[in-house]
CSV table of C-alpha atoms and ligand atoms in Angstrom, one decimal:
chain,number,residue,atom,x,y,z
A,1,MET,CA,-3.3,20.6,62.3
A,2,LYS,CA,-3.9,18.1,65.4
A,3,PHE,CA,-3.7,14.3,65.5
A,4,LYS,CA,-5.8,11.7,67.3
A,5,ILE,CA,-5.7,8.2,66.2
A,6,PHE,CA,-8.8,5.6,65.9
A,7,ALA,CA,-9.4,1.7,66.3
A,8,VAL,CA,-12.6,1.6,63.4
A,9,LYS,CA,-15.3,1.2,65.8
A,10,GLU,CA,-14.2,4.3,67.9
A,11,LEU,CA,-14.8,6.3,64.9
A,12,ASN,CA,-18.1,8.4,64.6
A,13,PRO,CA,-20.2,8.1,61.6
A,14,GLN,CA,-19.4,11.7,61.1
A,15,GLN,CA,-15.0,10.5,61.2
A,16,ARG,CA,-16.2,7.4,58.9
A,17,GLN,CA,-18.2,10.1,56.3
A,18,GLN,CA,-14.6,12.4,56.1
A,19,ILE,CA,-12.1,9.5,55.9
A,20,ALA,CA,-14.4,7.6,53.4
A,21,LYS,CA,-14.5,11.0,51.2
A,22,LEU,CA,-10.6,11.6,51.4
A,23,CYS,CA,-10.7,8.1,50.8
A,24,PHE,CA,-12.6,7.9,47.8
A,25,SER,CA,-11.3,11.4,46.2
A,26,ALA,CA,-7.4,9.7,46.9
A,27,PHE,CA,-8.1,5.7,46.3
A,28,ASP,CA,-11.4,5.5,44.7
A,29,GLU,CA,-12.6,3.1,47.2
A,30,ASP,CA,-13.3,3.7,51.2
A,31,PRO,CA,-10.9,1.8,53.4
A,32,TRP,CA,-13.6,-1.1,55.4
A,33,SER,CA,-16.1,-2.0,52.6
A,34,GLN,CA,-13.7,-4.9,50.5
A,35,TYR,CA,-11.8,-6.5,53.3
A,36,LEU,CA,-12.6,-7.9,56.3
A,37,PHE,CA,-8.9,-7.1,58.3
A,38,MET,CA,-9.4,-3.6,57.8
A,39,GLN,CA,-11.9,-3.8,61.0
A,40,THR,CA,-8.7,-4.2,63.0
A,41,ALA,CA,-7.2,-1.6,61.0
A,42,SER,CA,-6.0,2.0,62.9
A,43,HIS,CA,-6.8,5.2,61.7
A,44,LEU,CA,-4.4,8.5,62.4
A,45,VAL,CA,-5.9,11.6,61.3
A,46,GLY,CA,-5.5,15.3,61.7
A,47,ILE,CA,-7.5,17.5,62.1
A,48,LEU,CA,-7.8,21.2,61.0
A,49,ASP,CA,-10.7,23.5,62.2
A,50,GLY,CA,-12.9,20.5,63.1
A,51,GLN,CA,-12.5,19.0,60.0
A,52,ILE,CA,-9.8,15.6,59.0
A,53,VAL,CA,-7.5,16.9,55.9
A,54,SER,CA,-5.3,14.1,56.5
A,55,HIS,CA,-5.5,10.7,56.8
A,56,ALA,CA,-3.3,7.3,57.5
A,57,LEU,CA,-4.0,4.3,58.3
A,58,TRP,CA,-1.8,1.3,59.9
A,59,THR,CA,-2.4,-2.6,60.3
A,60,ASP,CA,-0.7,-5.4,61.9
A,61,ARG,CA,1.5,-8.1,60.4
A,62,VAL,CA,4.4,-10.6,61.1
A,63,PHE,CA,7.6,-9.9,59.3
A,64,THR,CA,10.1,-12.4,58.9
A,65,ILE,CA,13.6,-11.1,57.7
A,66,ASN,CA,16.1,-13.4,56.3
A,67,ASN,CA,14.2,-16.9,57.5
A,68,SER,CA,15.1,-15.7,61.2
A,69,VAL,CA,14.1,-12.5,63.5
A,70,LYS,CA,10.2,-11.7,63.6
A,71,LEU,CA,9.5,-8.4,63.8
A,72,LYS,CA,6.0,-6.3,64.9
A,73,THR,CA,5.2,-4.0,61.8
A,74,ALA,CA,3.3,-2.0,61.2
A,75,TYR,CA,1.8,-2.0,57.9
A,76,VAL,CA,0.0,1.9,56.6
A,77,GLU,CA,-1.6,2.4,53.9
A,78,TYR,CA,-4.2,5.4,52.5
A,79,VAL,CA,-2.3,8.2,53.1
A,80,THR,CA,-4.3,11.0,51.4
A,81,THR,CA,-4.5,14.6,52.7
A,82,ASP,CA,-7.8,16.6,51.1
A,83,GLU,CA,-7.5,17.4,48.0
A,84,ARG,CA,-7.5,21.5,48.3
A,85,MET,CA,-4.9,21.1,51.4
A,86,ARG,CA,-2.2,19.4,48.8
A,87,GLY,CA,1.6,20.8,49.4
A,88,LYS,CA,1.2,22.7,52.8
A,89,GLY,CA,3.4,20.2,54.7
A,90,PHE,CA,-0.1,18.5,56.4
A,91,ALA,CA,0.7,14.4,55.3
A,92,SER,CA,4.8,15.3,56.4
A,93,GLN,CA,3.4,16.5,59.8
A,94,LEU,CA,1.4,13.2,59.6
A,95,LEU,CA,3.7,10.7,58.8
A,96,ARG,CA,6.7,12.5,61.4
A,97,TYR,CA,3.8,12.0,64.1
A,98,LEU,CA,2.7,8.3,63.1
A,99,ILE,CA,6.5,7.3,63.9
A,100,ASP,CA,5.8,8.6,66.5
A,101,VAL,CA,3.6,6.4,67.5
A,102,LEU,CA,4.5,3.4,66.2
A,103,THR,CA,7.6,3.8,67.8
A,104,ARG,CA,5.7,4.4,71.8
A,105,LEU,CA,3.4,1.3,70.8
A,106,GLU,CA,6.7,-0.4,70.3
A,107,TYR,CA,6.2,-1.7,66.8
A,108,GLU,CA,9.9,-2.6,65.4
A,109,LEU,CA,9.1,-2.0,62.0
A,110,ALA,CA,6.6,0.9,59.7
A,111,ALA,CA,6.0,-1.0,56.0
A,112,LEU,CA,4.5,0.2,53.0
A,113,GLN,CA,3.8,0.1,49.4
A,114,PRO,CA,4.6,3.8,47.9
A,115,GLU,CA,2.7,5.1,45.1
A,116,ASP,CA,4.8,8.5,45.6
A,117,ASP,CA,8.6,7.0,46.8
A,118,HIS,CA,9.5,11.5,46.5
A,119,PHE,CA,7.4,12.2,49.2
A,120,TYR,CA,8.6,8.6,51.7
A,121,LYS,CA,12.2,9.3,50.3
A,122,LYS,CA,12.5,12.9,52.0
A,123,LEU,CA,10.9,11.3,55.0
A,124,GLY,CA,13.5,8.9,55.1
A,125,TRP,CA,12.1,5.5,54.1
A,126,THR,CA,14.3,3.5,52.3
A,127,TYR,CA,13.2,0.7,49.7
A,128,TRP,CA,13.7,-2.7,50.2
A,129,LEU,CA,15.6,-4.4,47.5
A,130,GLY,CA,15.8,-7.8,48.6
A,131,ASP,CA,12.6,-10.6,47.8
A,132,LEU,CA,9.2,-10.0,49.2
A,133,TYR,CA,7.6,-13.8,50.0
A,134,ILE,CA,4.2,-14.6,50.7
A,135,HIS,CA,3.5,-17.7,53.3
A,136,GLN,CA,-0.2,-18.6,52.5
A,137,ASP,CA,-0.9,-22.7,53.7
A,138,ASN,CA,1.8,-24.7,53.7
A,139,SER,CA,3.5,-22.7,51.0
A,140,THR,CA,5.6,-19.8,50.3
A,141,TYR,CA,5.8,-18.1,47.4
A,142,LEU,CA,7.5,-14.9,45.5
A,143,THR,CA,6.3,-11.5,45.0
A,144,ASN,CA,8.5,-10.0,43.2
A,145,GLU,CA,6.3,-7.8,41.0
A,146,ASN,CA,5.9,-5.6,43.8
A,147,LYS,CA,8.0,-3.0,45.6
A,148,ILE,CA,7.7,-2.4,49.6
A,149,MET,CA,9.7,0.6,51.1
A,150,LEU,CA,10.8,0.5,55.2
A,151,TYR,CA,10.8,2.5,58.3
A,152,PRO,CA,13.0,1.3,60.4
A,153,LEU,CA,11.9,1.7,64.4
A,154,SER,CA,14.1,-1.1,66.6
A,155,ILE,CA,17.7,0.4,67.1
A,156,GLN,CA,18.8,-3.5,66.8
A,157,PHE,CA,17.1,-4.1,63.2
A,158,LYS,CA,18.3,-0.7,61.5
A,159,ASP,CA,21.7,-1.7,59.7
A,160,LEU,CA,19.9,-4.3,58.1
A,161,LEU,CA,16.8,-2.7,57.2
A,162,LEU,CA,18.6,-0.3,56.2
A,163,ASN,CA,21.3,-1.8,54.0
A,164,SER,CA,19.6,-4.9,52.7
A,165,THR,CA,20.7,-6.5,49.5
A,166,GLU,CA,19.1,-8.8,46.7
A,167,HIS,CA,20.2,-11.6,48.4
A,168,ASP,CA,17.8,-10.9,51.6
A,169,THR,CA,14.4,-12.0,52.4
A,170,ILE,CA,11.3,-10.7,53.7
A,171,CYS,CA,8.4,-13.3,54.1
A,172,THR,CA,5.1,-12.2,55.8
A,173,ASN,CA,1.5,-14.5,55.8
A,174,TRP,CA,-1.1,-13.5,53.0
A,175,ARG,CA,-4.0,-11.4,52.9
A,176,GLU,CA,-7.3,-10.6,50.7
A,177,GLY,CA,-6.3,-7.9,48.6
A,178,GLU,CA,-3.1,-6.4,47.7
A,179,LEU,CA,-0.3,-8.7,49.3
A,180,TRP,CA,1.7,-5.8,50.2
B,201,COA,C1,0.8,12.0,48.3
B,201,COA,C2,0.4,13.2,49.5
B,201,COA,C3,-0.6,12.0,50.1
B,201,COA,C4,0.7,14.0,49.8
B,201,COA,O1,0.0,14.8,50.8
B,201,COA,P1,0.5,16.4,51.1
B,201,COA,O2,-1.1,17.0,52.4
B,201,COA,O3,0.5,16.8,50.0
B,201,COA,O4,1.6,16.5,51.3
B,201,COA,P2,2.9,17.2,51.7
B,201,COA,O5,2.2,18.6,51.8
B,201,COA,O6,3.4,17.2,53.2
B,201,COA,O7,4.1,16.7,51.1
B,201,COA,C5,4.0,17.6,49.9
B,201,COA,C6,4.4,18.3,48.6
B,201,COA,O8,4.6,19.5,49.7
B,201,COA,C7,5.9,20.3,50.1
B,201,COA,N1,5.2,20.9,51.3
B,201,COA,C8,5.7,21.0,52.4
B,201,COA,N2,5.5,21.7,53.3
B,201,COA,C9,5.0,22.9,52.8
B,201,COA,C10,4.4,23.9,52.5
B,201,COA,N3,4.5,24.4,54.2
B,201,COA,N4,4.1,24.7,51.6
B,201,COA,C11,4.5,24.3,50.4
B,201,COA,N5,4.5,23.3,50.3
B,201,COA,C12,5.4,22.4,51.0
B,201,COA,C13,6.7,19.0,50.2
B,201,COA,O9,8.1,19.1,50.5
B,201,COA,C14,5.8,18.1,48.9
B,201,COA,O10,6.8,18.4,48.3
B,201,COA,P3,7.6,17.5,47.5
B,201,COA,O11,6.7,17.6,45.8
B,201,COA,O12,8.5,18.5,46.9
B,201,COA,O13,7.4,16.3,47.7
B,201,COA,C15,-0.6,14.0,48.6
B,201,COA,O14,-0.9,14.3,47.4
B,201,COA,C16,-1.9,12.8,47.8
B,201,COA,O15,-3.4,12.4,48.9
B,201,COA,N6,-2.4,12.3,47.4
B,201,COA,C17,-2.9,11.4,46.7
B,201,COA,C18,-3.3,9.9,47.5
B,201,COA,C19,-1.6,9.4,47.2
B,201,COA,O16,-0.7,9.0,46.2
B,201,COA,N7,-0.9,8.7,48.6
B,201,COA,C20,0.2,8.0,48.6
B,201,COA,C21,-0.9,6.5,48.8
B,201,COA,S1,1.1,5.5,48.6
């Protein structure tokens, strides 16, 4: 499988169509139709015999840890493999490649809200055990109905992120749609 990265505007119509088909089949929606911020996403695709068989995207966020450290964060979504090609290790390969790419791009943290946490745990992602806050306008509110998993990319903050307790906090800016 070959990997390629595209900004949304770099996708040609055929690539857009292939990604939309994968995402519709897995999530009943394409990534772009609902929310404007998805126009700034970066797409990572896995290509086999000219077809996109596996896909993930990320958008940029800033996560503030314990009201002090601000981390450049890649928020990962729409992870999926073509239904006919699952169980062959493609999404695992894609996510390992994603971690390498994000590290090279100097992201300090990758984060996501898992549907299949077994899959992500095997790849080294861990749950954040602290509180999750959203900052909107002049207020900040708790959103603990959500659980996210993290993959620390900066060695400096690895211990803090991997050994979180219920006393730790992450805060990030509000966005449209799913907050996490
Ligand atoms: C979750 C998902 C992305 C996994 O994609 P995938 O390409 O099948 O993933 P992988 O093949 O890398 O890993 C899946 C399983 O196949 C196993 N596997 C890995 N390499 C394998 C190989 N060469 N042969 C057989 N099985 C293999 C993995 O160990 C894993 O097994 P597990 O169930 O014990 O974890 C895919 O099932 C999907 O698109 N689901 C719907 C959308 C979704 O839920 N996305 C996640 C959103 S958070």
